[in-house]
Coordinates of C-alpha atoms and ligand atoms in Angstrom, one line a residue:
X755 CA -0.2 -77.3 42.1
X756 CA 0.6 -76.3 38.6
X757 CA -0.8 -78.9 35.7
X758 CA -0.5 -79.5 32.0
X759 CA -1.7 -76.6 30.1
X760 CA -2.3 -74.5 32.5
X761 CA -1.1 -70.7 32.2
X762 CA 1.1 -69.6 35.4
X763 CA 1.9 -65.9 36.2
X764 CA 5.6 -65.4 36.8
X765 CA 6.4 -62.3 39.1
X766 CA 9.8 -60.9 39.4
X767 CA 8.3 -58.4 42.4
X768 CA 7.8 -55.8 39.6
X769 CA 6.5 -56.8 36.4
X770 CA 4.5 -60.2 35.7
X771 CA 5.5 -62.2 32.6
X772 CA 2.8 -65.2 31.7
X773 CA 4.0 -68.7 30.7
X774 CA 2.5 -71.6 29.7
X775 CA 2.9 -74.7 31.0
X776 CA 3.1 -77.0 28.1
X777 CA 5.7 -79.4 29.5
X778 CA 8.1 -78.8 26.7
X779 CA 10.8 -76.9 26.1
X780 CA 10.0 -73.4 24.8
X781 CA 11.5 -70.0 24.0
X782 CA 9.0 -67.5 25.6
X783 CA 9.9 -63.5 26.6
X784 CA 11.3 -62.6 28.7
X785 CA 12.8 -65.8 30.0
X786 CA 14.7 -67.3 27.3
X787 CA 14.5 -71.1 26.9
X788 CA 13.2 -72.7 29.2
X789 CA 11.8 -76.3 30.3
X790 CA 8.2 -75.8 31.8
X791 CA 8.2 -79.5 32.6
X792 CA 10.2 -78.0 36.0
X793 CA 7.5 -76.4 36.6
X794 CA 4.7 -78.7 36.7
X795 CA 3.5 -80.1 39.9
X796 CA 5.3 -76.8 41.4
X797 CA 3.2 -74.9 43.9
X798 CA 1.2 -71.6 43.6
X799 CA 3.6 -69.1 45.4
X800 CA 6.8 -71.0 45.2
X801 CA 10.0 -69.1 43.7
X802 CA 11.5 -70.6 40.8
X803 CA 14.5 -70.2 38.7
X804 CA 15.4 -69.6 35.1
X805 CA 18.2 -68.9 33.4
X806 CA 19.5 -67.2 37.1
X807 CA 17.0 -65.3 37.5
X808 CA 14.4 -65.7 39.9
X809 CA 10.5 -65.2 40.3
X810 CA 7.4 -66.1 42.2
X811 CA 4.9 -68.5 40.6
X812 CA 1.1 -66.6 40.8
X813 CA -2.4 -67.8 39.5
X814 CA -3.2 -65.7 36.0
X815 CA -5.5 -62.9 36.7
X816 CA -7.7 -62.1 33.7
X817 CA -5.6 -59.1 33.0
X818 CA -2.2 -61.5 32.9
X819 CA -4.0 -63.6 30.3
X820 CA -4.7 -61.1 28.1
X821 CA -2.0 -59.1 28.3
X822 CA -0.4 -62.8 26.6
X823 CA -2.8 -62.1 23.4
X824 CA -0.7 -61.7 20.5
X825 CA -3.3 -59.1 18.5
X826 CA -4.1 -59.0 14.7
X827 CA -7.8 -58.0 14.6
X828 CA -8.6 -55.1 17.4
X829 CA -9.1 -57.0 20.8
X830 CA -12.0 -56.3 23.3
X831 CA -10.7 -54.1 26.1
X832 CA -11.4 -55.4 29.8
X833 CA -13.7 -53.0 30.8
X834 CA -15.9 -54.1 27.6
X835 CA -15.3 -57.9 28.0
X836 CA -16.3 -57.6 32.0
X837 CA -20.3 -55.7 31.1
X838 CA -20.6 -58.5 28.4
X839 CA -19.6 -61.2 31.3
X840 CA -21.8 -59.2 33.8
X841 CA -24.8 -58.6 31.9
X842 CA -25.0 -61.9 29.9
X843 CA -24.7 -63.3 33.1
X844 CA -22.7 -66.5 32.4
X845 CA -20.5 -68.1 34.9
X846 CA -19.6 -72.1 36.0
X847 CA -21.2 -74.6 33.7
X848 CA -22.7 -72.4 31.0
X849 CA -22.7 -72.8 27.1
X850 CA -21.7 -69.9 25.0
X851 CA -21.5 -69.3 21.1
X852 CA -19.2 -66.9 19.9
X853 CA -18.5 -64.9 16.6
X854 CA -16.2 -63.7 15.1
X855 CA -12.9 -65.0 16.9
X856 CA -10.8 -62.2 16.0
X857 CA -7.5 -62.6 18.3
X858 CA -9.5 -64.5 20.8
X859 CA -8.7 -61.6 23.6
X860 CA -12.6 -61.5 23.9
X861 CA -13.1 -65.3 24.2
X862 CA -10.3 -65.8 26.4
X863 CA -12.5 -63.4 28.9
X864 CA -15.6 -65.5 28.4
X865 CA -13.7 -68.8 29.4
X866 CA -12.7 -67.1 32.3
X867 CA -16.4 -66.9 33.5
X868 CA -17.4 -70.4 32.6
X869 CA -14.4 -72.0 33.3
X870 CA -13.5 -75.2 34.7
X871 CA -17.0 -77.0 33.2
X872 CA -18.6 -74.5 30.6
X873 CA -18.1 -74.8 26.9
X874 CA -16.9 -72.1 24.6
X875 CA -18.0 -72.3 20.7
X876 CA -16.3 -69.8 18.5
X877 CA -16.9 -69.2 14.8
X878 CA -14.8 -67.3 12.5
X879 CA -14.9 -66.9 9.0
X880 CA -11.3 -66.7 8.4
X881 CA -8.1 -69.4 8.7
X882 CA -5.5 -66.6 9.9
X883 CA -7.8 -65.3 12.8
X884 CA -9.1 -69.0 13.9
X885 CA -5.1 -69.9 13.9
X886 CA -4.2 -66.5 16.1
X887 CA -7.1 -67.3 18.3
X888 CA -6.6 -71.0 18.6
X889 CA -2.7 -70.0 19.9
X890 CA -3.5 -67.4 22.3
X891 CA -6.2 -69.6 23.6
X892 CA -4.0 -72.1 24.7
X893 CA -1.5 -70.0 25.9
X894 CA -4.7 -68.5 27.9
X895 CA -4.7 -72.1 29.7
X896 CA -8.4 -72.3 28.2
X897 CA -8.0 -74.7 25.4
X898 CA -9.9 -77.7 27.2
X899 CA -13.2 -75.8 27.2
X900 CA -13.1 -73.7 23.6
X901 CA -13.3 -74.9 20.2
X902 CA -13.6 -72.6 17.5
X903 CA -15.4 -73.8 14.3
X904 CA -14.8 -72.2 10.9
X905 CA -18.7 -70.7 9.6
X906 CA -20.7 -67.3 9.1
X907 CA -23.0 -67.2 11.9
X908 CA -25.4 -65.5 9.6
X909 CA -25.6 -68.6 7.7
X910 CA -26.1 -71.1 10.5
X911 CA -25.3 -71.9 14.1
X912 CA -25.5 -75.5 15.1
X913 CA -25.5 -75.2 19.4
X914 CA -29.0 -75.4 20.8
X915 CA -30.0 -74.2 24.9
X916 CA -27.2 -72.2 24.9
X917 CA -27.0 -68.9 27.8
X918 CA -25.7 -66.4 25.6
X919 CA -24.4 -65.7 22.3
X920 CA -21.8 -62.6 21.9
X921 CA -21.3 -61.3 18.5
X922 CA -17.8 -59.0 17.8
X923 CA -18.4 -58.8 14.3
X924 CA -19.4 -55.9 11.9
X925 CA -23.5 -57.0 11.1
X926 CA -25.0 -58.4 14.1
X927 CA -28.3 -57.3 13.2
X928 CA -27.9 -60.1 10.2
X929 CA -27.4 -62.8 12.8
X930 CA -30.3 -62.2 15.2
X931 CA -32.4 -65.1 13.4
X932 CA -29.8 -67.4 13.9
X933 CA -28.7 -66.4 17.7
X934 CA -32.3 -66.4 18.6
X935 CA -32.0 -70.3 17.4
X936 CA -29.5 -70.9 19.1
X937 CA -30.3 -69.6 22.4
X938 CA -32.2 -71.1 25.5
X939 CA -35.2 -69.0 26.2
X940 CA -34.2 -66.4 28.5
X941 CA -30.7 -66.5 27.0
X942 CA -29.1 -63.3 26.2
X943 CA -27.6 -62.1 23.3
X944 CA -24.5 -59.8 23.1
X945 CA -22.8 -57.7 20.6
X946 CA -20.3 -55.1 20.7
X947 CA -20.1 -52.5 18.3
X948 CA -17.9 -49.4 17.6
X949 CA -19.9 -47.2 15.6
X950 CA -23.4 -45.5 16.9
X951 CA -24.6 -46.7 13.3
X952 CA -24.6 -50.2 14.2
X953 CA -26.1 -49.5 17.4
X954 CA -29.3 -48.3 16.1
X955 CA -29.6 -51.2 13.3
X956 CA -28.9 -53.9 15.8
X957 CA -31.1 -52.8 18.6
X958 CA -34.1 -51.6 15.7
X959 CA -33.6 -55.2 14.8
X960 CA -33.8 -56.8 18.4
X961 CA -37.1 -55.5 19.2
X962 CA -38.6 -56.2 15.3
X963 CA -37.8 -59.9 16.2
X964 CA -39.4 -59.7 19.3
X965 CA -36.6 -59.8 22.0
X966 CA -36.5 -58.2 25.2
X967 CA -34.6 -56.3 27.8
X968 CA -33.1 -54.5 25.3
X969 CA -30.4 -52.3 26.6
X970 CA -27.7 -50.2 24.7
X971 CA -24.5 -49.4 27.3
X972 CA -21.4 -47.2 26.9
X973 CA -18.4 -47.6 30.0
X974 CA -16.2 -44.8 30.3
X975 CA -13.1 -45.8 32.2
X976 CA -10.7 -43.4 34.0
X977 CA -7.4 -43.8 36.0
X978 CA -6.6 -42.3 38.4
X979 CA -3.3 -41.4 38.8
X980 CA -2.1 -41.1 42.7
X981 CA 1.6 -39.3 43.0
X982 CA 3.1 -37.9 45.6
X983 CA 2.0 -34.8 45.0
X984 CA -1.6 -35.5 44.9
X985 CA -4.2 -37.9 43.2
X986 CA -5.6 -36.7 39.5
X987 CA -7.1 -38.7 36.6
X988 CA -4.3 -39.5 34.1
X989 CA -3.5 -37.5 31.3
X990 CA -4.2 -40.1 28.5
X991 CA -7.4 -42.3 28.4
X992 CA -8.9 -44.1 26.1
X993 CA -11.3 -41.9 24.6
X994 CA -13.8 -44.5 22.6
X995 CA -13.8 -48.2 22.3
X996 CA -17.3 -49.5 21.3
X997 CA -21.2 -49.8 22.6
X998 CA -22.4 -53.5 24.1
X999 CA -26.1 -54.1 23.5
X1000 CA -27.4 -57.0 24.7
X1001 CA -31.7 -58.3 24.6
X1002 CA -33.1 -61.6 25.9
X1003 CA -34.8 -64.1 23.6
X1004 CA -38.3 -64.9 24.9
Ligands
SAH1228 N1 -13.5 -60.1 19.8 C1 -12.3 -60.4 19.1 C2 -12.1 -59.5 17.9 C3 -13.1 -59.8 16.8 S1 -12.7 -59.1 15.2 C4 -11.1 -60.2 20.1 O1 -11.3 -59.6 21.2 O2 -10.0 -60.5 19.8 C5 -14.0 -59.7 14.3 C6 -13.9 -61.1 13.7 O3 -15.1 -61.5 13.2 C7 -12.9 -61.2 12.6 O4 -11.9 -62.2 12.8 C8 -13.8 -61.6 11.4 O5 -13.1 -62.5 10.5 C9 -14.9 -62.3 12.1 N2 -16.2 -62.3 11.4 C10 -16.8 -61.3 10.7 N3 -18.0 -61.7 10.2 C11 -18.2 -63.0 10.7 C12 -19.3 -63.9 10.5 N4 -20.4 -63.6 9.9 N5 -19.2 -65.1 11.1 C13 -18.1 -65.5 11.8 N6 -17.0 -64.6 12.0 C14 -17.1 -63.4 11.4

């Protein structure tokens, strides 16, 4: 059944449209205004109407909640966010620190792994992001388990024991003292870089202060496109979005 806060996926049979289910009366594309309290207690796979028209009620996939995130800093892409999930390791339960917050596309992913009992701490340095993150969390459905805290990670980190940290910001190599801190031993750090530049300052970095497994990744995605005529890789791909490095603390 549908609860409080929870982000539903709304399928007309050809496009899905996400909603939050807030219990009030919002305004929300495409559906105009509309009373989520009807929808609460509804169940998963039931049709509902709105404004006369009418769709299916679906679980979010990951992609449905981030294709909600309303973007001011450059977001994380999937293919990015899922070898940070995979080779951090996190899932049910876990505690992870997060910097910067950005839009939040990046820590709406990581809720998604530890969801429904981890915990998701997010700094950010500045008010506009934290705000723009704080929203589209919500409207993620993954406000119960994230808090975001305004601070420079390179100045201090409070969590202890926690799994992993993942850095998104420009000078991870100036926050390796502090993640080290701030992780369990055997805890792995991330960060995801664009430029090759920060690769080789963060990793140099990693093994001076004695982590290990380090490891330095690129994922090249490509669609394929299957026509009638035939089955090809699409015309237009992404052609870069950024490295992930991640190393253990001992
Ligand atoms: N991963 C995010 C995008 C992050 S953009 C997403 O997917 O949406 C980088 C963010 O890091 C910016 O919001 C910036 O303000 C913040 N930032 C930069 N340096 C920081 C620091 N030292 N501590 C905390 N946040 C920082």
């Amino acid at each position: 059944m549908v609860k409080k806060g929870e982000m539903a996926a709304l399928t007309d049979g050809k496009e899905v449209f996400s909603l939050l289910i807030s219990g009030e009366v919002v305004k929300a594309k495409p559906f105009g205004i509309v009373d989520t309290s009807r929808l609460l207690d509804m169940v998963w796979g039931e049709e509902v109407e709105i404004n006369e028209r009418t769709y299916t009620l679906l679980h979010p996939s990951l992609a449905d909640r981030l294709c909600a995130v309303r973007r001011k800093a450059q977001i994380v892409t999937l293919k990015d966010a899922a070898v940070i999930v995979a080779r951090t390791g996190i899932g049910g339960g876990d505690l992870v620190v997060e910097a910067g917050a950005g839009s939040g596309a990046l820590s709406i992913a990581l809720c998604h792994a530890i969801a429904p009992s981890g915990q998701l701490v997010t700094y950010e340095i500045r008010e506009d992001f934290a705000a723009i993150a704080r929203d589209n969390i919500a409207a993620a459905g993954y406000s119960h388990i994230s808090v975001i805290k305004m601070g420079d990670v390179s100045k201090s980190i409070e969590e202890r024991e926690a799994s992993a940290v993942v850095l998104d910001l420009p000078e991870p190599w100036g926050v390796l003292d502090n993640a080290m801190l701030a992780l369990r031993p055997g805890g792995v750090l991330a960060a995801y870089v664009p430029t090759v530049n920060q690769v080789e300052r963060t990793v140099r970095a990693a093994r001076e202060k004695g982590m290990f497994q380090v490891l330095c990744t690129e994922t090249m995605e490509r669609e394929l496109e299957i026509g009638p005529g035939g089955a090809r890789p699409s015309y237009s791909s992404i052609g870069h979005t950024g490295y992930v490095i991640t190393a253990r603390r001992p």
